[in-house]
Amino acid sequence: MAEFRFAEEKDIPIILKFIKELADYEGMLDRVEANEELLKKWLFEKERAEVIFVLEDGKEVGHALFFHNFSTFQGRAGIYIEDLYVTPDYRGKGYGIGLIKELARITVERGCGRLEWGCFDFNTPSIEFYLGLGAEPVDEWTVYRVSGETLEHLSK
């Protein structure tokens, strides 16, 4: 049975390591701007997101980084998973589903209405995993984003 624990400020280096490993897996390591200072500020000082670890024999072998969103239709918060990652040597042992189940438990415990996440279209193994859990793709929505120079320009 998997063990879980919430991250503490002292865990910032492992959080950053997992973020970079996930980005590398997705072919986007060059896009990572996160550093220890930013993670400290946004995760532990501003408390804008949370991280839980899945542990094997007390060792962090994966994590989920998540935050609350809000559904106006449901009239209550939900949880959005930004990152779900298990290190390659520990995949296939049930830790990914363990993290999802733990987040589902937290979602229900907090009275939230739904648990959501995104997945790249090319990530077939993850898509098959999510479908196997009973998750449903939300095909009628397209995510739009502004960032970087476009965000700066728009803010003026």
Short mmCIF file of N, CA and C in Angstrom, two decimals:
data_model
loop_
_atom_site.label_atom_id
_atom_site.label_comp_id
_atom_site.label_asym_id
_atom_site.label_seq_id
_atom_site.Cartn_x
_atom_site.Cartn_y
_atom_site.Cartn_z
N MET A 1 0.84 -1.20 0.00
CA MET A 1 0.00 0.00 0.00
C MET A 1 0.88 1.25 0.00
N ALA A 2 0.56 2.16 -0.88
CA ALA A 2 1.35 3.39 -1.01
C ALA A 2 1.12 4.30 0.20
N GLU A 3 2.16 5.04 0.52
CA GLU A 3 2.08 6.06 1.55
C GLU A 3 2.15 7.42 0.85
N PHE A 4 1.53 8.42 1.47
CA PHE A 4 1.50 9.76 0.91
C PHE A 4 1.85 10.76 1.99
N ARG A 5 2.41 11.87 1.57
CA ARG A 5 2.61 12.99 2.50
C ARG A 5 2.63 14.29 1.71
N PHE A 6 2.18 15.34 2.37
CA PHE A 6 2.24 16.66 1.76
C PHE A 6 3.67 17.18 1.81
N ALA A 7 4.06 17.89 0.77
CA ALA A 7 5.39 18.47 0.70
C ALA A 7 5.53 19.59 1.71
N GLU A 8 6.76 19.76 2.17
CA GLU A 8 7.13 20.86 3.05
C GLU A 8 8.19 21.68 2.33
N GLU A 9 8.47 22.85 2.87
CA GLU A 9 9.44 23.74 2.23
C GLU A 9 10.78 23.06 1.99
N LYS A 10 11.20 22.19 2.89
CA LYS A 10 12.48 21.49 2.74
C LYS A 10 12.50 20.56 1.52
N ASP A 11 11.34 20.28 0.95
CA ASP A 11 11.22 19.37 -0.19
C ASP A 11 11.36 20.07 -1.54
N ILE A 12 11.60 21.37 -1.55
CA ILE A 12 11.67 22.11 -2.81
C ILE A 12 12.65 21.48 -3.80
N PRO A 13 13.84 21.05 -3.40
CA PRO A 13 14.74 20.46 -4.39
C PRO A 13 14.17 19.23 -5.09
N ILE A 14 13.47 18.37 -4.37
CA ILE A 14 12.91 17.17 -5.01
C ILE A 14 11.71 17.54 -5.89
N ILE A 15 10.94 18.54 -5.48
CA ILE A 15 9.82 19.00 -6.32
C ILE A 15 10.38 19.50 -7.65
N LEU A 16 11.41 20.33 -7.60
CA LEU A 16 12.02 20.86 -8.82
C LEU A 16 12.61 19.73 -9.66
N LYS A 17 13.23 18.77 -9.02
CA LYS A 17 13.79 17.62 -9.75
C LYS A 17 12.69 16.88 -10.51
N PHE A 18 11.56 16.62 -9.85
CA PHE A 18 10.45 15.93 -10.50
C PHE A 18 9.86 16.77 -11.63
N ILE A 19 9.75 18.08 -11.43
CA ILE A 19 9.23 18.96 -12.48
C ILE A 19 10.13 18.85 -13.72
N LYS A 20 11.43 18.89 -13.52
CA LYS A 20 12.36 18.81 -14.64
C LYS A 20 12.33 17.44 -15.31
N GLU A 21 12.20 16.38 -14.52
CA GLU A 21 12.12 15.04 -15.11
C GLU A 21 10.86 14.90 -15.96
N LEU A 22 9.73 15.42 -15.48
CA LEU A 22 8.50 15.37 -16.25
C LEU A 22 8.63 16.20 -17.54
N ALA A 23 9.20 17.38 -17.42
CA ALA A 23 9.39 18.24 -18.60
C ALA A 23 10.31 17.55 -19.61
N ASP A 24 11.33 16.87 -19.14
CA ASP A 24 12.23 16.15 -20.03
C ASP A 24 11.48 15.03 -20.75
N TYR A 25 10.65 14.29 -20.03
CA TYR A 25 9.84 13.23 -20.61
C TYR A 25 8.93 13.78 -21.71
N GLU A 26 8.41 14.98 -21.48
CA GLU A 26 7.49 15.60 -22.44
C GLU A 26 8.23 16.36 -23.54
N GLY A 27 9.56 16.32 -23.53
CA GLY A 27 10.35 17.03 -24.53
C GLY A 27 10.31 18.53 -24.37
N MET A 28 10.13 19.02 -23.16
CA MET A 28 9.97 20.45 -22.92
C MET A 28 10.89 20.97 -21.82
N LEU A 29 11.98 20.29 -21.59
CA LEU A 29 12.89 20.71 -20.53
C LEU A 29 13.37 22.14 -20.74
N ASP A 30 13.53 22.55 -21.99
CA ASP A 30 14.00 23.90 -22.29
C ASP A 30 12.98 24.98 -21.91
N ARG A 31 11.75 24.59 -21.61
CA ARG A 31 10.70 25.55 -21.25
C ARG A 31 10.58 25.77 -19.74
N VAL A 32 11.29 24.99 -18.95
CA VAL A 32 11.17 25.10 -17.49
C VAL A 32 11.84 26.38 -17.01
N GLU A 33 11.04 27.23 -16.42
CA GLU A 33 11.53 28.47 -15.80
C GLU A 33 11.56 28.36 -14.29
N ALA A 34 10.89 27.37 -13.74
CA ALA A 34 10.82 27.19 -12.29
C ALA A 34 12.21 27.03 -11.71
N ASN A 35 12.37 27.60 -10.52
CA ASN A 35 13.59 27.41 -9.74
C ASN A 35 13.18 27.31 -8.27
N GLU A 36 14.13 27.06 -7.41
CA GLU A 36 13.80 26.86 -5.99
C GLU A 36 13.18 28.10 -5.37
N GLU A 37 13.66 29.27 -5.74
CA GLU A 37 13.13 30.52 -5.19
C GLU A 37 11.65 30.71 -5.59
N LEU A 38 11.34 30.47 -6.87
CA LEU A 38 9.95 30.62 -7.32
C LEU A 38 9.04 29.60 -6.64
N LEU A 39 9.50 28.37 -6.52
CA LEU A 39 8.68 27.35 -5.87
C LEU A 39 8.44 27.70 -4.40
N LYS A 40 9.45 28.19 -3.73
CA LYS A 40 9.27 28.61 -2.32
C LYS A 40 8.20 29.70 -2.23
N LYS A 41 8.32 30.70 -3.11
CA LYS A 41 7.38 31.83 -3.09
C LYS A 41 5.95 31.38 -3.35
N TRP A 42 5.74 30.61 -4.42
CA TRP A 42 4.38 30.30 -4.85
C TRP A 42 3.76 29.10 -4.14
N LEU A 43 4.56 28.13 -3.74
CA LEU A 43 4.01 26.96 -3.05
C LEU A 43 3.89 27.16 -1.55
N PHE A 44 4.88 27.83 -0.95
CA PHE A 44 4.91 27.86 0.51
C PHE A 44 4.67 29.23 1.13
N GLU A 45 4.97 30.30 0.42
CA GLU A 45 4.68 31.62 0.95
C GLU A 45 3.29 32.09 0.54
N LYS A 46 2.99 32.03 -0.76
CA LYS A 46 1.68 32.45 -1.25
C LYS A 46 0.65 31.32 -1.19
N GLU A 47 1.11 30.09 -1.02
CA GLU A 47 0.25 28.90 -0.91
C GLU A 47 -0.76 28.80 -2.06
N ARG A 48 -0.27 28.97 -3.29
CA ARG A 48 -1.15 28.92 -4.46
C ARG A 48 -1.32 27.53 -5.03
N ALA A 49 -0.49 26.59 -4.61
CA ALA A 49 -0.60 25.20 -5.05
C ALA A 49 -0.05 24.31 -3.95
N GLU A 50 -0.34 23.03 -4.07
CA GLU A 50 0.11 22.05 -3.08
C GLU A 50 0.77 20.89 -3.80
N VAL A 51 1.57 20.15 -3.07
CA VAL A 51 2.23 18.97 -3.61
C VAL A 51 2.06 17.83 -2.62
N ILE A 52 1.68 16.66 -3.15
CA ILE A 52 1.74 15.45 -2.34
C ILE A 52 2.74 14.51 -3.00
N PHE A 53 3.44 13.78 -2.15
CA PHE A 53 4.37 12.77 -2.61
C PHE A 53 3.78 11.39 -2.39
N VAL A 54 4.14 10.46 -3.27
CA VAL A 54 3.89 9.05 -3.02
C VAL A 54 5.24 8.47 -2.63
N LEU A 55 5.23 7.63 -1.62
CA LEU A 55 6.47 7.12 -1.04
C LEU A 55 6.57 5.60 -1.15
N GLU A 56 7.78 5.13 -1.37
CA GLU A 56 8.07 3.70 -1.24
C GLU A 56 9.20 3.58 -0.22
N ASP A 57 8.93 2.88 0.85
CA ASP A 57 9.91 2.73 1.93
C ASP A 57 10.45 4.08 2.39
N GLY A 58 9.57 5.07 2.49
CA GLY A 58 9.95 6.40 2.97
C GLY A 58 10.60 7.29 1.93
N LYS A 59 10.81 6.79 0.72
CA LYS A 59 11.46 7.56 -0.34
C LYS A 59 10.41 8.12 -1.30
N GLU A 60 10.56 9.39 -1.68
CA GLU A 60 9.65 10.03 -2.64
C GLU A 60 9.91 9.44 -4.02
N VAL A 61 8.89 8.80 -4.59
CA VAL A 61 9.03 8.18 -5.91
C VAL A 61 8.10 8.82 -6.94
N GLY A 62 7.33 9.79 -6.53
CA GLY A 62 6.45 10.51 -7.44
C GLY A 62 5.74 11.62 -6.70
N HIS A 63 5.06 12.44 -7.46
CA HIS A 63 4.33 13.54 -6.84
C HIS A 63 3.17 13.99 -7.70
N ALA A 64 2.28 14.72 -7.07
CA ALA A 64 1.21 15.43 -7.77
C ALA A 64 1.23 16.87 -7.26
N LEU A 65 1.25 17.80 -8.20
CA LEU A 65 1.16 19.22 -7.88
C LEU A 65 -0.23 19.66 -8.31
N PHE A 66 -0.97 20.27 -7.41
CA PHE A 66 -2.37 20.60 -7.69
C PHE A 66 -2.78 21.91 -7.02
N PHE A 67 -3.91 22.43 -7.48
CA PHE A 67 -4.45 23.66 -6.91
C PHE A 67 -5.97 23.64 -7.06
N HIS A 68 -6.62 24.55 -6.34
CA HIS A 68 -8.08 24.66 -6.44
C HIS A 68 -8.46 25.57 -7.61
N ASN A 69 -9.50 25.17 -8.31
CA ASN A 69 -10.14 26.02 -9.30
C ASN A 69 -11.58 26.20 -8.83
N PHE A 70 -12.43 26.76 -9.65
CA PHE A 70 -13.82 26.99 -9.22
C PHE A 70 -14.77 26.78 -10.38
N SER A 71 -15.83 26.06 -10.12
CA SER A 71 -16.88 25.85 -11.11
C SER A 71 -18.07 26.72 -10.74
N THR A 72 -18.38 27.68 -11.61
CA THR A 72 -19.56 28.51 -11.35
C THR A 72 -20.83 27.68 -11.49
N PHE A 73 -20.83 26.70 -12.39
CA PHE A 73 -22.02 25.87 -12.56
C PHE A 73 -22.28 25.01 -11.33
N GLN A 74 -21.22 24.45 -10.75
CA GLN A 74 -21.39 23.65 -9.55
C GLN A 74 -21.49 24.51 -8.30
N GLY A 75 -20.98 25.73 -8.38
CA GLY A 75 -21.01 26.62 -7.24
C GLY A 75 -20.02 26.25 -6.16
N ARG A 76 -18.98 25.54 -6.53
CA ARG A 76 -17.96 25.16 -5.54
C ARG A 76 -16.62 24.89 -6.22
N ALA A 77 -15.62 24.78 -5.41
CA ALA A 77 -14.26 24.57 -5.90
C ALA A 77 -14.09 23.15 -6.42
N GLY A 78 -13.06 23.01 -7.22
CA GLY A 78 -12.60 21.70 -7.67
C GLY A 78 -11.09 21.66 -7.47
N ILE A 79 -10.51 20.54 -7.82
CA ILE A 79 -9.05 20.42 -7.76
C ILE A 79 -8.57 20.15 -9.17
N TYR A 80 -7.51 20.87 -9.56
CA TYR A 80 -6.89 20.70 -10.85
C TYR A 80 -5.47 20.18 -10.63
N ILE A 81 -5.16 19.06 -11.27
CA ILE A 81 -3.82 18.48 -11.18
C ILE A 81 -2.97 19.09 -12.29
N GLU A 82 -1.94 19.81 -11.90
CA GLU A 82 -1.02 20.39 -12.89
C GLU A 82 0.03 19.38 -13.32
N ASP A 83 0.60 18.66 -12.35
CA ASP A 83 1.60 17.63 -12.63
C ASP A 83 1.25 16.35 -11.89
N LEU A 84 1.37 15.25 -12.59
CA LEU A 84 1.28 13.92 -11.98
C LEU A 84 2.48 13.16 -12.52
N TYR A 85 3.38 12.76 -11.63
CA TYR A 85 4.63 12.18 -12.10
C TYR A 85 5.09 11.08 -11.15
N VAL A 86 5.48 9.96 -11.75
CA VAL A 86 6.12 8.87 -11.02
C VAL A 86 7.44 8.59 -11.74
N THR A 87 8.53 8.47 -10.99
CA THR A 87 9.83 8.24 -11.60
C THR A 87 9.82 6.91 -12.36
N PRO A 88 10.56 6.84 -13.47
CA PRO A 88 10.49 5.66 -14.34
C PRO A 88 10.71 4.32 -13.64
N ASP A 89 11.63 4.24 -12.70
CA ASP A 89 11.90 2.97 -12.03
C ASP A 89 10.75 2.47 -11.17
N TYR A 90 9.79 3.35 -10.88
CA TYR A 90 8.69 2.98 -9.99
C TYR A 90 7.34 2.92 -10.70
N ARG A 91 7.36 3.07 -12.01
CA ARG A 91 6.11 2.98 -12.77
C ARG A 91 5.66 1.52 -12.85
N GLY A 92 4.36 1.34 -13.00
CA GLY A 92 3.82 -0.01 -13.09
C GLY A 92 3.60 -0.66 -11.74
N LYS A 93 3.79 0.08 -10.67
CA LYS A 93 3.62 -0.46 -9.32
C LYS A 93 2.36 0.07 -8.64
N GLY A 94 1.57 0.84 -9.38
CA GLY A 94 0.32 1.36 -8.81
C GLY A 94 0.45 2.72 -8.16
N TYR A 95 1.61 3.36 -8.28
CA TYR A 95 1.77 4.66 -7.62
C TYR A 95 1.01 5.77 -8.33
N GLY A 96 0.88 5.70 -9.64
CA GLY A 96 0.11 6.71 -10.37
C GLY A 96 -1.36 6.67 -9.99
N ILE A 97 -1.93 5.48 -9.98
CA ILE A 97 -3.33 5.35 -9.57
C ILE A 97 -3.48 5.70 -8.09
N GLY A 98 -2.44 5.39 -7.32
CA GLY A 98 -2.48 5.77 -5.90
C GLY A 98 -2.57 7.27 -5.72
N LEU A 99 -1.79 8.00 -6.50
CA LEU A 99 -1.85 9.46 -6.42
C LEU A 99 -3.22 9.98 -6.83
N ILE A 100 -3.77 9.44 -7.91
CA ILE A 100 -5.11 9.87 -8.35
C ILE A 100 -6.15 9.57 -7.27
N LYS A 101 -6.08 8.39 -6.69
CA LYS A 101 -7.05 8.03 -5.63
C LYS A 101 -6.89 8.92 -4.40
N GLU A 102 -5.65 9.24 -4.06
CA GLU A 102 -5.43 10.13 -2.92
C GLU A 102 -5.97 11.52 -3.22
N LEU A 103 -5.78 12.00 -4.44
CA LEU A 103 -6.34 13.29 -4.80
C LEU A 103 -7.87 13.25 -4.85
N ALA A 104 -8.43 12.14 -5.27
CA ALA A 104 -9.90 11.99 -5.24
C ALA A 104 -10.39 12.05 -3.80
N ARG A 105 -9.66 11.40 -2.90
CA ARG A 105 -10.03 11.42 -1.48
C ARG A 105 -9.98 12.85 -0.94
N ILE A 106 -8.91 13.58 -1.27
CA ILE A 106 -8.77 14.97 -0.82
C ILE A 106 -9.88 15.83 -1.41
N THR A 107 -10.21 15.60 -2.69
CA THR A 107 -11.28 16.35 -3.35
C THR A 107 -12.60 16.17 -2.62
N VAL A 108 -12.95 14.93 -2.32
CA VAL A 108 -14.20 14.64 -1.61
C VAL A 108 -14.15 15.19 -0.19
N GLU A 109 -13.04 14.98 0.50
CA GLU A 109 -12.88 15.45 1.89
C GLU A 109 -13.06 16.96 1.99
N ARG A 110 -12.59 17.68 0.99
CA ARG A 110 -12.70 19.14 0.99
C ARG A 110 -14.03 19.65 0.45
N GLY A 111 -14.89 18.75 0.04
CA GLY A 111 -16.20 19.14 -0.46
C GLY A 111 -16.16 19.70 -1.88
N CYS A 112 -15.10 19.43 -2.60
CA CYS A 112 -14.98 19.92 -3.96
C CYS A 112 -15.83 19.10 -4.92
N GLY A 113 -16.18 19.70 -6.05
CA GLY A 113 -17.10 19.07 -6.98
C GLY A 113 -16.48 18.21 -8.06
N ARG A 114 -15.18 18.42 -8.34
CA ARG A 114 -14.57 17.62 -9.40
C ARG A 114 -13.05 17.66 -9.30
N LEU A 115 -12.46 16.66 -9.95
CA LEU A 115 -11.02 16.52 -10.06
C LEU A 115 -10.69 16.51 -11.54
N GLU A 116 -9.81 17.42 -11.96
CA GLU A 116 -9.51 17.57 -13.39
C GLU A 116 -8.02 17.66 -13.61
N TRP A 117 -7.63 17.38 -14.85
CA TRP A 117 -6.24 17.52 -15.28
C TRP A 117 -6.20 17.53 -16.78
N GLY A 118 -5.08 17.95 -17.32
CA GLY A 118 -4.86 17.94 -18.75
C GLY A 118 -3.83 16.88 -19.11
N CYS A 119 -3.80 16.53 -20.38
CA CYS A 119 -2.84 15.55 -20.86
C CYS A 119 -2.54 15.88 -22.32
N PHE A 120 -1.26 15.83 -22.67
CA PHE A 120 -0.90 16.06 -24.07
C PHE A 120 -1.47 14.96 -24.95
N ASP A 121 -1.93 15.35 -26.12
CA ASP A 121 -2.53 14.39 -27.05
C ASP A 121 -1.57 13.28 -27.45
N PHE A 122 -0.27 13.55 -27.44
CA PHE A 122 0.70 12.53 -27.85
C PHE A 122 1.01 11.51 -26.76
N ASN A 123 0.55 11.75 -25.56
CA ASN A 123 0.90 10.89 -24.42
C ASN A 123 -0.08 9.72 -24.31
N THR A 124 0.00 8.83 -25.27
CA THR A 124 -0.93 7.69 -25.35
C THR A 124 -0.94 6.83 -24.09
N PRO A 125 0.22 6.49 -23.51
CA PRO A 125 0.16 5.65 -22.29
C PRO A 125 -0.64 6.30 -21.17
N SER A 126 -0.46 7.61 -20.98
CA SER A 126 -1.21 8.30 -19.93
C SER A 126 -2.69 8.38 -20.26
N ILE A 127 -3.02 8.64 -21.52
CA ILE A 127 -4.42 8.71 -21.93
C ILE A 127 -5.11 7.37 -21.66
N GLU A 128 -4.47 6.29 -22.03
CA GLU A 128 -5.04 4.96 -21.78
C GLU A 128 -5.21 4.71 -20.29
N PHE A 129 -4.23 5.13 -19.50
CA PHE A 129 -4.31 5.01 -18.04
C PHE A 129 -5.52 5.77 -17.50
N TYR A 130 -5.69 7.03 -17.93
CA TYR A 130 -6.79 7.86 -17.44
C TYR A 130 -8.15 7.29 -17.86
N LEU A 131 -8.25 6.85 -19.10
CA LEU A 131 -9.51 6.26 -19.57
C LEU A 131 -9.84 5.01 -18.76
N GLY A 132 -8.82 4.25 -18.41
CA GLY A 132 -9.01 3.05 -17.60
C GLY A 132 -9.52 3.35 -16.20
N LEU A 133 -9.28 4.56 -15.72
CA LEU A 133 -9.79 4.98 -14.41
C LEU A 133 -11.25 5.42 -14.48
N GLY A 134 -11.76 5.59 -15.69
CA GLY A 134 -13.11 6.11 -15.86
C GLY A 134 -13.14 7.60 -16.12
N ALA A 135 -11.97 8.22 -16.29
CA ALA A 135 -11.92 9.64 -16.61
C ALA A 135 -12.46 9.86 -18.02
N GLU A 136 -13.08 11.00 -18.23
CA GLU A 136 -13.66 11.32 -19.53
C GLU A 136 -12.98 12.55 -20.10
N PRO A 137 -12.55 12.49 -21.36
CA PRO A 137 -11.98 13.69 -21.97
C PRO A 137 -13.06 14.74 -22.19
N VAL A 138 -12.69 15.99 -22.04
CA VAL A 138 -13.62 17.09 -22.25
C VAL A 138 -13.28 17.68 -23.62
N ASP A 139 -13.81 17.04 -24.65
CA ASP A 139 -13.45 17.40 -26.02
C ASP A 139 -14.07 18.71 -26.50
N GLU A 140 -15.13 19.16 -25.85
CA GLU A 140 -15.79 20.35 -26.35
C GLU A 140 -15.11 21.65 -25.87
N TRP A 141 -14.01 21.53 -25.13
CA TRP A 141 -13.28 22.69 -24.65
C TRP A 141 -11.90 22.73 -25.27
N THR A 142 -11.44 23.91 -25.58
CA THR A 142 -10.06 24.13 -26.01
C THR A 142 -9.44 25.10 -25.02
N VAL A 143 -8.29 24.78 -24.52
CA VAL A 143 -7.59 25.65 -23.57
C VAL A 143 -6.89 26.75 -24.36
N TYR A 144 -7.05 27.98 -23.91
CA TYR A 144 -6.36 29.12 -24.48
C TYR A 144 -5.41 29.67 -23.44
N ARG A 145 -4.30 30.22 -23.90
CA ARG A 145 -3.28 30.69 -22.97
C ARG A 145 -2.62 31.94 -23.52
N VAL A 146 -2.34 32.88 -22.62
CA VAL A 146 -1.45 33.99 -22.93
C VAL A 146 -0.34 33.96 -21.89
N SER A 147 0.88 34.17 -22.33
CA SER A 147 2.02 34.18 -21.42
C SER A 147 3.14 34.99 -22.04
N GLY A 148 4.22 35.15 -21.31
CA GLY A 148 5.40 35.84 -21.81
C GLY A 148 5.09 37.25 -22.30
N GLU A 149 5.66 37.58 -23.46
CA GLU A 149 5.49 38.92 -24.02
C GLU A 149 4.04 39.25 -24.33
N THR A 150 3.28 38.24 -24.77
CA THR A 150 1.86 38.48 -25.07
C THR A 150 1.11 38.87 -23.80
N LEU A 151 1.39 38.21 -22.70
CA LEU A 151 0.75 38.54 -21.43
C LEU A 151 1.15 39.95 -20.99
N GLU A 152 2.43 40.26 -21.10
CA GLU A 152 2.90 41.59 -20.72
C GLU A 152 2.20 42.66 -21.55
N HIS A 153 2.12 42.45 -22.86
CA HIS A 153 1.46 43.41 -23.74
C HIS A 153 -0.03 43.56 -23.39
N LEU A 154 -0.69 42.46 -23.15
CA LEU A 154 -2.12 42.48 -22.83
C LEU A 154 -2.39 43.19 -21.51
N SER A 155 -1.44 43.14 -20.58
CA SER A 155 -1.65 43.74 -19.26
C SER A 155 -1.58 45.27 -19.27
N LYS A 156 -1.15 45.82 -20.42
CA LYS A 156 -0.97 47.29 -20.47
C LYS A 156 -2.17 47.98 -21.09
#
